[in-house]
Coordinates of C-alpha atoms and ligand atoms in Angstrom, one line a residue:
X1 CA 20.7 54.8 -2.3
X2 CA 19.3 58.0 -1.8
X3 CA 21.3 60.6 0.2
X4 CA 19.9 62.0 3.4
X5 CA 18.8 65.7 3.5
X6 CA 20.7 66.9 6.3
X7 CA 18.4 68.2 9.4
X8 CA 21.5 70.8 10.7
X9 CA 19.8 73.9 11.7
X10 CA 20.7 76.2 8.7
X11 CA 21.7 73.6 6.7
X12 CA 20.5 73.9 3.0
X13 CA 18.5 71.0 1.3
X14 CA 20.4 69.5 -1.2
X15 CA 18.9 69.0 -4.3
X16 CA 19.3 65.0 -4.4
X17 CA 17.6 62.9 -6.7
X18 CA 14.9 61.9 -4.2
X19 CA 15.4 63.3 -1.0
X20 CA 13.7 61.5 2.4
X21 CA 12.9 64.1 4.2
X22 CA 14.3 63.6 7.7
X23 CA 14.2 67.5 8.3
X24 CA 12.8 69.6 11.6
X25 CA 9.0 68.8 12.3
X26 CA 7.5 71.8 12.4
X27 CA 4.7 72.7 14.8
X28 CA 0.7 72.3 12.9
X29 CA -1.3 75.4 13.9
X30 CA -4.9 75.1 15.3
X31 CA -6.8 75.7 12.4
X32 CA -4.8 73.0 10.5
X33 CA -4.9 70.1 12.8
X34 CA -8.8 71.1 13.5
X35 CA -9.3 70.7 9.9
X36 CA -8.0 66.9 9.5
X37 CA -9.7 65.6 12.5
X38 CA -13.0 66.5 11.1
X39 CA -12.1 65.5 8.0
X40 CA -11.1 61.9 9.3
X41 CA -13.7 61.8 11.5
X42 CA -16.0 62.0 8.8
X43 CA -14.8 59.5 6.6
X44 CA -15.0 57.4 9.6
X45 CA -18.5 57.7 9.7
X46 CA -19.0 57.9 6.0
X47 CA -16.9 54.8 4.8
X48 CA -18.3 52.8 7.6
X49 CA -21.7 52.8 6.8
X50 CA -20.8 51.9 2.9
X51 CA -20.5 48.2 2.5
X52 CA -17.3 48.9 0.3
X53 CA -16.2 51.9 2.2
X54 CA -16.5 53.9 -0.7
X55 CA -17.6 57.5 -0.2
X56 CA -19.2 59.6 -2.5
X57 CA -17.6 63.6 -3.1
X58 CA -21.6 65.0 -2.7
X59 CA -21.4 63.6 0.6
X60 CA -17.7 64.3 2.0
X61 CA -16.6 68.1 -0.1
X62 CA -18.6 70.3 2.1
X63 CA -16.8 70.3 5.4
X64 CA -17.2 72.4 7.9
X65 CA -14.9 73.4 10.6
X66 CA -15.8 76.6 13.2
X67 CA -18.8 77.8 11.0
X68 CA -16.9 77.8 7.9
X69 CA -17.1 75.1 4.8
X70 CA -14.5 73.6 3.5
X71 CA -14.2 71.8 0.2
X72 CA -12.1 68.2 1.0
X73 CA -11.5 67.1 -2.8
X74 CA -9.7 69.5 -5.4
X75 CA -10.5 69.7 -8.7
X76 CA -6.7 69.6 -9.4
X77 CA -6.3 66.4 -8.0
X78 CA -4.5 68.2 -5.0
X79 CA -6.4 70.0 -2.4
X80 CA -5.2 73.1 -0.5
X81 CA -7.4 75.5 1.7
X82 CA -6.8 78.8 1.6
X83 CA -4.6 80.2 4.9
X84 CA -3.1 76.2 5.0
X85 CA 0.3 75.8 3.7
X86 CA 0.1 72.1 3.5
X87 CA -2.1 70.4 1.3
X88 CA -5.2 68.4 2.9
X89 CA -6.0 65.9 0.6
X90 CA -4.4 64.3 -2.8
X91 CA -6.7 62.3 -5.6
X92 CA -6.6 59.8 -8.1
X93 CA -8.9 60.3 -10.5
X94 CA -12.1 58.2 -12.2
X95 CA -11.0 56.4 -15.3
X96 CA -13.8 54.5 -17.2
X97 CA -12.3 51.0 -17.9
X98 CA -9.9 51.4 -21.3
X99 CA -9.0 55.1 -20.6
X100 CA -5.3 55.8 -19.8
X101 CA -4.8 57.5 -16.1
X102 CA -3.6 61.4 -16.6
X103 CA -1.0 60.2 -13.9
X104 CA 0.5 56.9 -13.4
X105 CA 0.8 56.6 -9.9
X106 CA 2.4 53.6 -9.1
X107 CA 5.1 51.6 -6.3
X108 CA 8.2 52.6 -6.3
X109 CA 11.7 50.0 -5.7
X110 CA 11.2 50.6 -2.0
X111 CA 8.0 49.6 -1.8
X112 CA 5.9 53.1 -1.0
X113 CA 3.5 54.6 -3.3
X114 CA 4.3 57.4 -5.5
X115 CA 2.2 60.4 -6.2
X116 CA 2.9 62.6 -9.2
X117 CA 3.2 66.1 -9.4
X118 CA 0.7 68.2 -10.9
X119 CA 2.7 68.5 -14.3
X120 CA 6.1 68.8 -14.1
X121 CA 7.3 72.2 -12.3
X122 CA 8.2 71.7 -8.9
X123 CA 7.4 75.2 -8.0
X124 CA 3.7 75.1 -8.9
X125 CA 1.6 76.4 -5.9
X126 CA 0.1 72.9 -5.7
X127 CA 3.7 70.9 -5.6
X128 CA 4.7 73.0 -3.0
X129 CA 1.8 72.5 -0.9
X130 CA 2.0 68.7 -0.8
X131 CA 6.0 69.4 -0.3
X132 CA 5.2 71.6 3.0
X133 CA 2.7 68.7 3.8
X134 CA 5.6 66.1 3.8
X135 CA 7.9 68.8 5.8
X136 CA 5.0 69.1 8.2
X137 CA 4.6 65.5 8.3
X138 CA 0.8 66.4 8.4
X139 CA -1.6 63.1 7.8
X140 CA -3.7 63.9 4.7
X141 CA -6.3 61.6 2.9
X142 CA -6.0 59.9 -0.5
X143 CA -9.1 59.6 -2.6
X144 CA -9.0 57.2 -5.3
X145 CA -11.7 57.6 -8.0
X146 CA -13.4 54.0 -8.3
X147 CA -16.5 55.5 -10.2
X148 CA -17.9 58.9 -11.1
X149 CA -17.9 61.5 -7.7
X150 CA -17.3 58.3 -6.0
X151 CA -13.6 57.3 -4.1
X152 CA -12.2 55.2 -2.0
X153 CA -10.5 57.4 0.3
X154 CA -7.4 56.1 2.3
X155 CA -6.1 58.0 5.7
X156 CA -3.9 58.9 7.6
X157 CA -1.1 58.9 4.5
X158 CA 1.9 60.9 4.7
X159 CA 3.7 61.9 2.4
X160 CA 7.8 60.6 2.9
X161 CA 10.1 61.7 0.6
X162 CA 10.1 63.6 -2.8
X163 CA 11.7 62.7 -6.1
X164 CA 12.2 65.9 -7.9
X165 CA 13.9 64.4 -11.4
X166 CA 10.8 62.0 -11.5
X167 CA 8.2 64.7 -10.8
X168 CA 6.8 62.4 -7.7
X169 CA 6.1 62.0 -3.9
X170 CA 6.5 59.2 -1.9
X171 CA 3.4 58.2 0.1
X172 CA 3.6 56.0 3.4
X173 CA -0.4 54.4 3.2
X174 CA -0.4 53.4 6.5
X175 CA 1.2 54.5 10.1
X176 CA 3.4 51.7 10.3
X177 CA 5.5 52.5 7.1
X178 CA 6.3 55.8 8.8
X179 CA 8.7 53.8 10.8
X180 CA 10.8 52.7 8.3
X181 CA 14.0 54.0 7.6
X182 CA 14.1 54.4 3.4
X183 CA 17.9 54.9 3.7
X184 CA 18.8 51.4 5.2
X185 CA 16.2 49.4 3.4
X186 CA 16.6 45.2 4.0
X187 CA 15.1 43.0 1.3
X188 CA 13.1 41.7 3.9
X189 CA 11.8 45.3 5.2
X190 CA 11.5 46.6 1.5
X191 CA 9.1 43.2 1.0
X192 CA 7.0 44.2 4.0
X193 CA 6.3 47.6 2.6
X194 CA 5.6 46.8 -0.7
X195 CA 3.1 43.9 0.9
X196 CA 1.7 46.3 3.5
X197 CA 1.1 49.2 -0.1
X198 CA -0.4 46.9 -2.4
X199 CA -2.7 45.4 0.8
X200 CA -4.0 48.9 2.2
X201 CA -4.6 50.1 -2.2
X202 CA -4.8 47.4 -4.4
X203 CA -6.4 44.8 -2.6
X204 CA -9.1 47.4 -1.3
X205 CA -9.4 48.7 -4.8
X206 CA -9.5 45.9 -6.8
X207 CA -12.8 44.7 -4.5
X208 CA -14.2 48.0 -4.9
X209 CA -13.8 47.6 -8.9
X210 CA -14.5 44.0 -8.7
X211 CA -17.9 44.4 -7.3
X212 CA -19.0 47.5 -9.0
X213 CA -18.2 46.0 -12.1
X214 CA -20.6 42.8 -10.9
X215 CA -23.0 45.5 -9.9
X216 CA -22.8 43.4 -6.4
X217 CA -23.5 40.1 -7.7
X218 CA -21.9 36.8 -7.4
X219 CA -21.3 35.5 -10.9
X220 CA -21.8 32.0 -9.9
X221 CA -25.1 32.4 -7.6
X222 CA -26.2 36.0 -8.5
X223 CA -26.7 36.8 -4.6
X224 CA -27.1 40.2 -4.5
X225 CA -25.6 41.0 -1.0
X226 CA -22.5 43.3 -1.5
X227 CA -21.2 42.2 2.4
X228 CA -21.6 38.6 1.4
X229 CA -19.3 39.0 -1.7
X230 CA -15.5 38.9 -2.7
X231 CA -13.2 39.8 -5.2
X232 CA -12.0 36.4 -6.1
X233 CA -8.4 36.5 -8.2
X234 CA -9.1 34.3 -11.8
X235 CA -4.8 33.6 -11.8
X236 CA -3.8 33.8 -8.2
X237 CA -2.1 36.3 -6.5
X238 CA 1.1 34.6 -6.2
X239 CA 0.9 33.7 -10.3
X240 CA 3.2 36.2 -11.8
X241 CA 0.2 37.9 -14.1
X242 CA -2.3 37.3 -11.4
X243 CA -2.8 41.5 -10.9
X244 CA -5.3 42.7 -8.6
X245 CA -7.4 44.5 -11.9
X246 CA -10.8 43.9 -13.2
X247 CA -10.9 41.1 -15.9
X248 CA -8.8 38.9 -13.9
X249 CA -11.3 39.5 -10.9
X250 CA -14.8 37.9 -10.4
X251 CA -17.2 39.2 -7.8
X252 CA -18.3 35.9 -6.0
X253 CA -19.9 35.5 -2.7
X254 CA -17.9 34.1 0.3
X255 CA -18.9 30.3 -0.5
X256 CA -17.8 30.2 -4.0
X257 CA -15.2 32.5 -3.8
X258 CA -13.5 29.7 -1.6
X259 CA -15.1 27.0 -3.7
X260 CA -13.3 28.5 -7.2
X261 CA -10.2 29.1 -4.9
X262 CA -10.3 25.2 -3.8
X263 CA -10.8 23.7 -7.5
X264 CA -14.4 22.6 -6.5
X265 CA -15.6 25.0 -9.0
X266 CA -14.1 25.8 -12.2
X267 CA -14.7 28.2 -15.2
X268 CA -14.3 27.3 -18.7
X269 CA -13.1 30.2 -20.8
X270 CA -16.5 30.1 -22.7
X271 CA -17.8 30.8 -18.8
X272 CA -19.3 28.1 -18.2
X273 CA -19.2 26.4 -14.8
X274 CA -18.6 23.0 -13.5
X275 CA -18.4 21.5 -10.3
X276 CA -15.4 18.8 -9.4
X277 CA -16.9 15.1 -10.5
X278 CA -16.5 14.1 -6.6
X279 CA -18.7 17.2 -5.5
X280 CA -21.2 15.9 -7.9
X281 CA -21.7 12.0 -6.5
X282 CA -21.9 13.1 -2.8
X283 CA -24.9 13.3 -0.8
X284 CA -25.4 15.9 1.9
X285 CA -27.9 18.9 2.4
X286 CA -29.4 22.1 0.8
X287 CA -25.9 23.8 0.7
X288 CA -24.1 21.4 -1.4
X289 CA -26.9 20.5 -3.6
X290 CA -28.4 24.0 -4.3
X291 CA -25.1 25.9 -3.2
X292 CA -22.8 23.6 -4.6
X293 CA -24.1 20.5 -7.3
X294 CA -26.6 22.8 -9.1
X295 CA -24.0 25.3 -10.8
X296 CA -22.8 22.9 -13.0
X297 CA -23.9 23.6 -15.7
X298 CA -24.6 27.4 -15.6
X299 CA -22.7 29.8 -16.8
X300 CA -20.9 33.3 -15.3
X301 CA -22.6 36.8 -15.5
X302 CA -20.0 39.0 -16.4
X303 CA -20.2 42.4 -16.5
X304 CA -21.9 44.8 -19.1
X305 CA -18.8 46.8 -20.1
X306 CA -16.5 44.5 -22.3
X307 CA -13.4 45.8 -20.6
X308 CA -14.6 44.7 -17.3
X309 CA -14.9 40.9 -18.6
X310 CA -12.5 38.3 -17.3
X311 CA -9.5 37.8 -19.5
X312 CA -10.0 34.6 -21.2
X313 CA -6.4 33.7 -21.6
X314 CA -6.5 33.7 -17.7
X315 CA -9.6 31.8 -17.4
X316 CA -8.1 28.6 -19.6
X317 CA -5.0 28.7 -17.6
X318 CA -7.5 28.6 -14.4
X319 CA -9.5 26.0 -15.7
X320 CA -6.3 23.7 -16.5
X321 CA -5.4 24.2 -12.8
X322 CA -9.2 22.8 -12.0
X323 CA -9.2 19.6 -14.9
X324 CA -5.6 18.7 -13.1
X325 CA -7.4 18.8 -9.2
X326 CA -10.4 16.5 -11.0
Ligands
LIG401 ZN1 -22.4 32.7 -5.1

């Protein structure tokens, strides 16, 4: 378990492995805490008028703030403004589907997100401005890179608790893991964080990716109303490969998301879709014979870039779950 840094006035940190920082809060000046509020204020306004909240760099990197313009996201992948000790934002950046990430940011065993360094020394001016941002206890915003210039940004974060040996930050995603204490973690708690992470990233990302890769198109239907569709899971979320990534995603609107979820739909690995034998003999209206009946048959539109295609191993294993509900 990791050691507390000792908050004794004087006291030196130590140098533990990964240090929470319980420390002295130290007061935010003007300029700083100006800074954020505009900056959240604006993704407010920009994210909410996007159907995925997705915001596009062009749109939210020229700030300004009492007549000057600041830039929001660094080309480093960590932002700091000049007269700021604390950094003001922190990035993932835009992979196209098969390229390895420069950084693996990924969940640490208590459940928070972790945030590499920029490379390895701990003394490089960008480390120690996401360090001062985690002493201040300052909420920054996370931009992840979804497509090119264009992010899903996530805020308030806070950076937690540093892990100097492992190069790496710990991010609380949401206000509600600031209340945690990381030293006296339950199984229970630790659960709740890691739920509460992978809910506030990966479920947002994964529709984000989901429906860019469909270009905003069921795969079923091809309804072509972004606010109408889903990222529907091909091996469920509770199946231990069932991963919030691309090809085990398909973009489906809201009816056949829950239809493919309820084994009235079902995709064969060649991607072609049939409706449950039962659903097929009975009589109602338009939606179950146009929304419904006349899919079977058809097949899925999958995306253009072969990386984004659903995994066919996890389509058969889908479609055996379907044949068993016939
Ligand atoms: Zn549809």
């Amino acid at each position: 378990m990791a050691k507390r840094v000792s908050d004794a006035p004087g006291s030196r940190r130590r140098g533990t492995p990964r240090s929470c920082y319980n420390g002295p809060v130290a007061m935010v000046g003007d300029r700083d805490a100006a800074l954020r509020s505009t900056l959240f204020a604006r993704l407010d306004a920009l994210a909410g008028t996007s159907v995925d909240r997705t915001v596009r760099s062009a749109d939210v990197n020229k700030l300004e703030v009492d007549g000057r313009t600041f830039q929001v996201i660094g080309q480093s992948g960590i932002r700091r403004v000049a007269g700021l000790d604390a950094a003001l934002s922190f990035t993932t950046v835009f992979r196209a589907p098969g390229a390895a990430r420069p950084y693996e940011d990924g969940i640490g065993p208590d459940g928070l997100l972790r945030y590499k360094y920029r490379g390895t020394d701990p003394d490089h001016a960008d480390n120690r401005a996401l360090r001062r941002a985690m002493e201040l206890r300052v909420p920054m915003a996370y931009f992840v890179g979804v497509a090119p210039g264009v992010y899903m940004p996530i805020w308030p974060v806070y950076l937690v608790a540093e892990d100097r040996a492992r190069h790496e930050f710990s991010v609380a995603v949401d206000e509600s893991q600031l209340l945690v204490d990381l030293d006296h973690l339950t199984e229970d708690r630790r659960r709740w964080v890691e739920r509460t992470t992978r809910a506030r990233l990966h479920q947002e990302q994964f529709r984000v990716l989901v429906l860019r890769a469909y270009d905003g198109t069921c795969a079923m239907c091809r309804l072509r109303h972004p606010e109408l569709l889903d990222a529907a899971h091909i091996l469920r979320d509770t199946h231990p490969r069932g991963l919030p990534v691309v090809p085990n995603g398909l973009a489906l609107c809201k009816i056949h998301h829950a239809a493919y979820d309820q084994n009235i739909v079902g995709v064969r690995p060649d991607l072609g879709i049939e409706v449950r034998a039962d659903i097929l003999r009975e009589v109602d209206g338009p939606m179950l014979r146009h929304g419904l009946q006349e899919m079977d048959g058809g097949r899925l539109v999958v995306p253009r870039s072969r990386y984004n295609h659903p995994d066919a191993a996890g389509l058969a294993e889908r479609y055996e779950d379907f044949r068993a509900a016939g």
